[in-house]
Amino acid sequence: MNMILTSECEKCVYGTIDESNKARIKVICQDKGKEYHYGQCIPCENMKKKTEE
């Protein structure tokens, strides 16, 4: 199992950053349907880099 930091989710097509509460920034993984706290170490097997066009 590959472990990543949630800060790497910003580069993923499935990752969405919720900064509505600056004290607790949430990272939402749309692939897993889960919420994580920014900076947390999580298991990830399906990370796909965003392509900038």
mmCIF file of N, CA, C and O in Angstrom:
data_model
loop_
_atom_site.group_PDB
_atom_site.id
_atom_site.type_symbol
_atom_site.label_atom_id
_atom_site.label_comp_id
_atom_site.label_asym_id
_atom_site.label_seq_id
_atom_site.Cartn_x
_atom_site.Cartn_y
_atom_site.Cartn_z
ATOM 1 N N MET A 1 0.849 -1.177 0.000
ATOM 2 C CA MET A 1 0.000 0.000 0.000
ATOM 3 C C MET A 1 0.896 1.244 0.000
ATOM 4 O O MET A 1 1.808 1.356 0.795
ATOM 5 N N ASN A 2 0.597 2.181 -0.872
ATOM 6 C CA ASN A 2 1.356 3.418 -1.014
ATOM 7 C C ASN A 2 0.795 4.470 -0.065
ATOM 8 O O ASN A 2 -0.392 4.744 -0.075
ATOM 9 N N MET A 3 1.655 5.073 0.754
ATOM 10 C CA MET A 3 1.224 6.113 1.692
ATOM 11 C C MET A 3 1.675 7.481 1.171
ATOM 12 O O MET A 3 2.806 7.632 0.723
ATOM 13 N N ILE A 4 0.767 8.451 1.217
ATOM 14 C CA ILE A 4 1.083 9.814 0.796
ATOM 15 C C ILE A 4 0.590 10.802 1.848
ATOM 16 O O ILE A 4 -0.235 10.461 2.687
ATOM 17 N N LEU A 5 1.075 12.025 1.776
ATOM 18 C CA LEU A 5 0.549 13.110 2.605
ATOM 19 C C LEU A 5 -0.621 13.746 1.867
ATOM 20 O O LEU A 5 -0.634 13.796 0.636
ATOM 21 N N THR A 6 -1.571 14.250 2.604
ATOM 22 C CA THR A 6 -2.743 14.855 1.961
ATOM 23 C C THR A 6 -2.375 16.126 1.198
ATOM 24 O O THR A 6 -3.137 16.553 0.341
ATOM 25 N N SER A 7 -1.214 16.707 1.467
ATOM 26 C CA SER A 7 -0.778 17.865 0.684
ATOM 27 C C SER A 7 -0.536 17.473 -0.773
ATOM 28 O O SER A 7 -0.647 18.296 -1.680
ATOM 29 N N GLU A 8 -0.249 16.204 -1.035
ATOM 30 C CA GLU A 8 -0.062 15.711 -2.397
ATOM 31 C C GLU A 8 -1.394 15.558 -3.130
ATOM 32 O O GLU A 8 -1.416 15.426 -4.355
ATOM 33 N N CYS A 9 -2.512 15.564 -2.414
ATOM 34 C CA CYS A 9 -3.832 15.426 -3.019
ATOM 35 C C CYS A 9 -4.194 16.641 -3.890
ATOM 36 O O CYS A 9 -5.070 16.546 -4.739
ATOM 37 N N GLU A 10 -3.529 17.751 -3.672
ATOM 38 C CA GLU A 10 -3.774 18.943 -4.495
ATOM 39 C C GLU A 10 -3.422 18.678 -5.956
ATOM 40 O O GLU A 10 -4.004 19.279 -6.853
ATOM 41 N N LYS A 11 -2.487 17.774 -6.189
ATOM 42 C CA LYS A 11 -2.024 17.458 -7.540
ATOM 43 C C LYS A 11 -2.832 16.342 -8.191
ATOM 44 O O LYS A 11 -2.590 15.992 -9.332
ATOM 45 N N CYS A 12 -3.778 15.777 -7.457
ATOM 46 C CA CYS A 12 -4.553 14.625 -7.925
ATOM 47 C C CYS A 12 -5.914 15.066 -8.476
ATOM 48 O O CYS A 12 -6.510 16.024 -7.984
ATOM 49 N N VAL A 13 -6.407 14.343 -9.477
ATOM 50 C CA VAL A 13 -7.713 14.666 -10.063
ATOM 51 C C VAL A 13 -8.855 14.392 -9.093
ATOM 52 O O VAL A 13 -9.914 15.004 -9.189
ATOM 53 N N TYR A 14 -8.658 13.480 -8.141
ATOM 54 C CA TYR A 14 -9.705 13.134 -7.180
ATOM 55 C C TYR A 14 -9.714 14.037 -5.949
ATOM 56 O O TYR A 14 -10.680 14.057 -5.203
ATOM 57 N N GLY A 15 -8.634 14.769 -5.703
ATOM 58 C CA GLY A 15 -8.501 15.563 -4.486
ATOM 59 C C GLY A 15 -9.130 16.941 -4.593
ATOM 60 O O GLY A 15 -8.939 17.652 -5.567
ATOM 61 N N THR A 16 -9.883 17.325 -3.582
ATOM 62 C CA THR A 16 -10.490 18.650 -3.476
ATOM 63 C C THR A 16 -10.135 19.204 -2.106
ATOM 64 O O THR A 16 -10.291 18.521 -1.099
ATOM 65 N N ILE A 17 -9.678 20.459 -2.074
ATOM 66 C CA ILE A 17 -9.291 21.101 -0.826
ATOM 67 C C ILE A 17 -10.428 22.013 -0.371
ATOM 68 O O ILE A 17 -10.907 22.842 -1.130
ATOM 69 N N ASP A 18 -10.870 21.845 0.876
ATOM 70 C CA ASP A 18 -11.923 22.675 1.470
ATOM 71 C C ASP A 18 -11.282 23.588 2.509
ATOM 72 O O ASP A 18 -10.913 23.140 3.590
ATOM 73 N N GLU A 19 -11.138 24.876 2.157
ATOM 74 C CA GLU A 19 -10.505 25.842 3.047
ATOM 75 C C GLU A 19 -11.528 26.768 3.698
ATOM 76 O O GLU A 19 -11.192 27.881 4.077
ATOM 77 N N SER A 20 -12.765 26.309 3.853
ATOM 78 C CA SER A 20 -13.797 27.147 4.458
ATOM 79 C C SER A 20 -13.490 27.426 5.931
ATOM 80 O O SER A 20 -13.833 28.483 6.441
ATOM 81 N N ASN A 21 -12.837 26.492 6.612
ATOM 82 C CA ASN A 21 -12.391 26.690 7.990
ATOM 83 C C ASN A 21 -10.865 26.623 7.975
ATOM 84 O O ASN A 21 -10.294 25.541 7.859
ATOM 85 N N LYS A 22 -10.200 27.776 8.092
ATOM 86 C CA LYS A 22 -8.739 27.832 7.987
ATOM 87 C C LYS A 22 -8.040 27.076 9.119
ATOM 88 O O LYS A 22 -6.905 26.665 8.981
ATOM 89 N N ALA A 23 -8.711 26.875 10.242
ATOM 90 C CA ALA A 23 -8.111 26.150 11.357
ATOM 91 C C ALA A 23 -8.032 24.650 11.063
ATOM 92 O O ALA A 23 -7.120 23.972 11.532
ATOM 93 N N ARG A 24 -8.978 24.139 10.313
ATOM 94 C CA ARG A 24 -9.003 22.718 9.953
ATOM 95 C C ARG A 24 -9.288 22.583 8.464
ATOM 96 O O ARG A 24 -10.447 22.477 8.048
ATOM 97 N N ILE A 25 -8.239 22.576 7.683
ATOM 98 C CA ILE A 25 -8.393 22.431 6.231
ATOM 99 C C ILE A 25 -8.656 20.956 5.929
ATOM 100 O O ILE A 25 -7.938 20.076 6.380
ATOM 101 N N LYS A 26 -9.721 20.719 5.176
ATOM 102 C CA LYS A 26 -10.108 19.351 4.829
ATOM 103 C C LYS A 26 -9.681 19.029 3.406
ATOM 104 O O LYS A 26 -9.709 19.887 2.525
ATOM 105 N N VAL A 27 -9.328 17.787 3.192
ATOM 106 C CA VAL A 27 -9.037 17.261 1.871
ATOM 107 C C VAL A 27 -10.074 16.184 1.600
ATOM 108 O O VAL A 27 -10.219 15.253 2.389
ATOM 109 N N ILE A 28 -10.801 16.330 0.510
ATOM 110 C CA ILE A 28 -11.855 15.373 0.174
ATOM 111 C C ILE A 28 -11.384 14.529 -1.010
ATOM 112 O O ILE A 28 -11.046 15.063 -2.064
ATOM 113 N N CYS A 29 -11.357 13.219 -0.811
ATOM 114 C CA CYS A 29 -10.993 12.287 -1.875
ATOM 115 C C CYS A 29 -12.283 11.792 -2.517
ATOM 116 O O CYS A 29 -13.064 11.082 -1.881
ATOM 117 N N GLN A 30 -12.505 12.169 -3.761
ATOM 118 C CA GLN A 30 -13.724 11.784 -4.448
ATOM 119 C C GLN A 30 -13.681 10.326 -4.902
ATOM 120 O O GLN A 30 -14.722 9.712 -5.116
ATOM 121 N N ASP A 31 -12.492 9.755 -5.016
ATOM 122 C CA ASP A 31 -12.357 8.350 -5.388
ATOM 123 C C ASP A 31 -12.829 7.448 -4.243
ATOM 124 O O ASP A 31 -13.570 6.495 -4.455
ATOM 125 N N LYS A 32 -12.418 7.781 -3.011
ATOM 126 C CA LYS A 32 -12.789 6.987 -1.837
ATOM 127 C C LYS A 32 -14.047 7.490 -1.162
ATOM 128 O O LYS A 32 -14.656 6.770 -0.388
ATOM 129 N N GLY A 33 -14.409 8.743 -1.405
ATOM 130 C CA GLY A 33 -15.567 9.331 -0.746
ATOM 131 C C GLY A 33 -15.308 9.627 0.724
ATOM 132 O O GLY A 33 -16.219 9.527 1.545
ATOM 133 N N LYS A 34 -14.068 9.991 1.062
ATOM 134 C CA LYS A 34 -13.704 10.253 2.449
ATOM 135 C C LYS A 34 -13.108 11.646 2.602
ATOM 136 O O LYS A 34 -12.593 12.215 1.649
ATOM 137 N N GLU A 35 -13.166 12.152 3.847
ATOM 138 C CA GLU A 35 -12.565 13.434 4.191
ATOM 139 C C GLU A 35 -11.367 13.190 5.097
ATOM 140 O O GLU A 35 -11.409 12.338 5.978
ATOM 141 N N TYR A 36 -10.304 13.936 4.851
ATOM 142 C CA TYR A 36 -9.096 13.856 5.666
ATOM 143 C C TYR A 36 -8.684 15.260 6.058
ATOM 144 O O TYR A 36 -9.084 16.238 5.433
ATOM 145 N N HIS A 37 -7.840 15.367 7.087
ATOM 146 C CA HIS A 37 -7.289 16.655 7.491
ATOM 147 C C HIS A 37 -5.996 16.892 6.725
ATOM 148 O O HIS A 37 -5.220 15.959 6.494
ATOM 149 N N TYR A 38 -5.758 18.142 6.354
ATOM 150 C CA TYR A 38 -4.557 18.509 5.606
ATOM 151 C C TYR A 38 -3.313 18.176 6.428
ATOM 152 O O TYR A 38 -3.232 18.494 7.595
ATOM 153 N N GLY A 39 -2.351 17.495 5.825
ATOM 154 C CA GLY A 39 -1.122 17.111 6.499
ATOM 155 C C GLY A 39 -1.122 15.683 7.014
ATOM 156 O O GLY A 39 -0.105 15.180 7.464
ATOM 157 N N GLN A 40 -2.253 15.022 6.928
ATOM 158 C CA GLN A 40 -2.399 13.651 7.397
ATOM 159 C C GLN A 40 -1.751 12.688 6.399
ATOM 160 O O GLN A 40 -1.747 12.925 5.203
ATOM 161 N N CYS A 41 -1.217 11.586 6.893
ATOM 162 C CA CYS A 41 -0.648 10.541 6.051
ATOM 163 C C CYS A 41 -1.748 9.507 5.788
ATOM 164 O O CYS A 41 -2.335 8.981 6.731
ATOM 165 N N ILE A 42 -2.030 9.249 4.500
ATOM 166 C CA ILE A 42 -3.143 8.358 4.145
ATOM 167 C C ILE A 42 -2.702 7.318 3.103
ATOM 168 O O ILE A 42 -1.763 7.550 2.349
ATOM 169 N N PRO A 43 -3.393 6.183 3.034
ATOM 170 C CA PRO A 43 -3.104 5.213 1.979
ATOM 171 C C PRO A 43 -3.756 5.652 0.672
ATOM 172 O O PRO A 43 -4.883 6.129 0.648
ATOM 173 N N CYS A 44 -3.005 5.520 -0.422
ATOM 174 C CA CYS A 44 -3.546 5.917 -1.733
ATOM 175 C C CYS A 44 -2.942 5.038 -2.818
ATOM 176 O O CYS A 44 -1.730 4.931 -2.930
ATOM 177 N N GLU A 45 -3.791 4.432 -3.607
ATOM 178 C CA GLU A 45 -3.347 3.597 -4.721
ATOM 179 C C GLU A 45 -3.750 4.168 -6.078
ATOM 180 O O GLU A 45 -3.256 3.745 -7.099
ATOM 181 N N ASN A 46 -4.682 5.139 -6.080
ATOM 182 C CA ASN A 46 -5.245 5.606 -7.352
ATOM 183 C C ASN A 46 -4.912 7.052 -7.683
ATOM 184 O O ASN A 46 -5.686 7.724 -8.343
ATOM 185 N N MET A 47 -3.763 7.547 -7.230
ATOM 186 C CA MET A 47 -3.432 8.949 -7.476
ATOM 187 C C MET A 47 -3.154 9.163 -8.974
ATOM 188 O O MET A 47 -2.343 8.484 -9.574
ATOM 189 N N LYS A 48 -3.898 10.121 -9.552
ATOM 190 C CA LYS A 48 -3.716 10.490 -10.956
ATOM 191 C C LYS A 48 -3.416 11.981 -10.999
ATOM 192 O O LYS A 48 -4.196 12.789 -10.509
ATOM 193 N N LYS A 49 -2.284 12.325 -11.574
ATOM 194 C CA LYS A 49 -1.870 13.726 -11.647
ATOM 195 C C LYS A 49 -2.792 14.514 -12.563
ATOM 196 O O LYS A 49 -3.243 14.023 -13.592
ATOM 197 N N LYS A 50 -3.084 15.760 -12.152
ATOM 198 C CA LYS A 50 -3.890 16.660 -12.986
ATOM 199 C C LYS A 50 -3.041 17.091 -14.170
ATOM 200 O O LYS A 50 -1.856 17.371 -14.031
ATOM 201 N N THR A 51 -3.659 17.166 -15.324
ATOM 202 C CA THR A 51 -2.954 17.677 -16.500
ATOM 203 C C THR A 51 -3.417 19.088 -16.749
ATOM 204 O O THR A 51 -4.624 19.386 -16.761
ATOM 205 N N GLU A 52 -2.453 19.989 -16.916
ATOM 206 C CA GLU A 52 -2.787 21.388 -17.157
ATOM 207 C C GLU A 52 -2.748 21.642 -18.657
ATOM 208 O O GLU A 52 -1.755 21.391 -19.309
ATOM 209 N N GLU A 53 -3.856 22.099 -19.193
ATOM 210 C CA GLU A 53 -3.932 22.362 -20.633
ATOM 211 C C GLU A 53 -4.193 23.811 -20.883
ATOM 212 O O GLU A 53 -4.836 24.495 -20.194
#
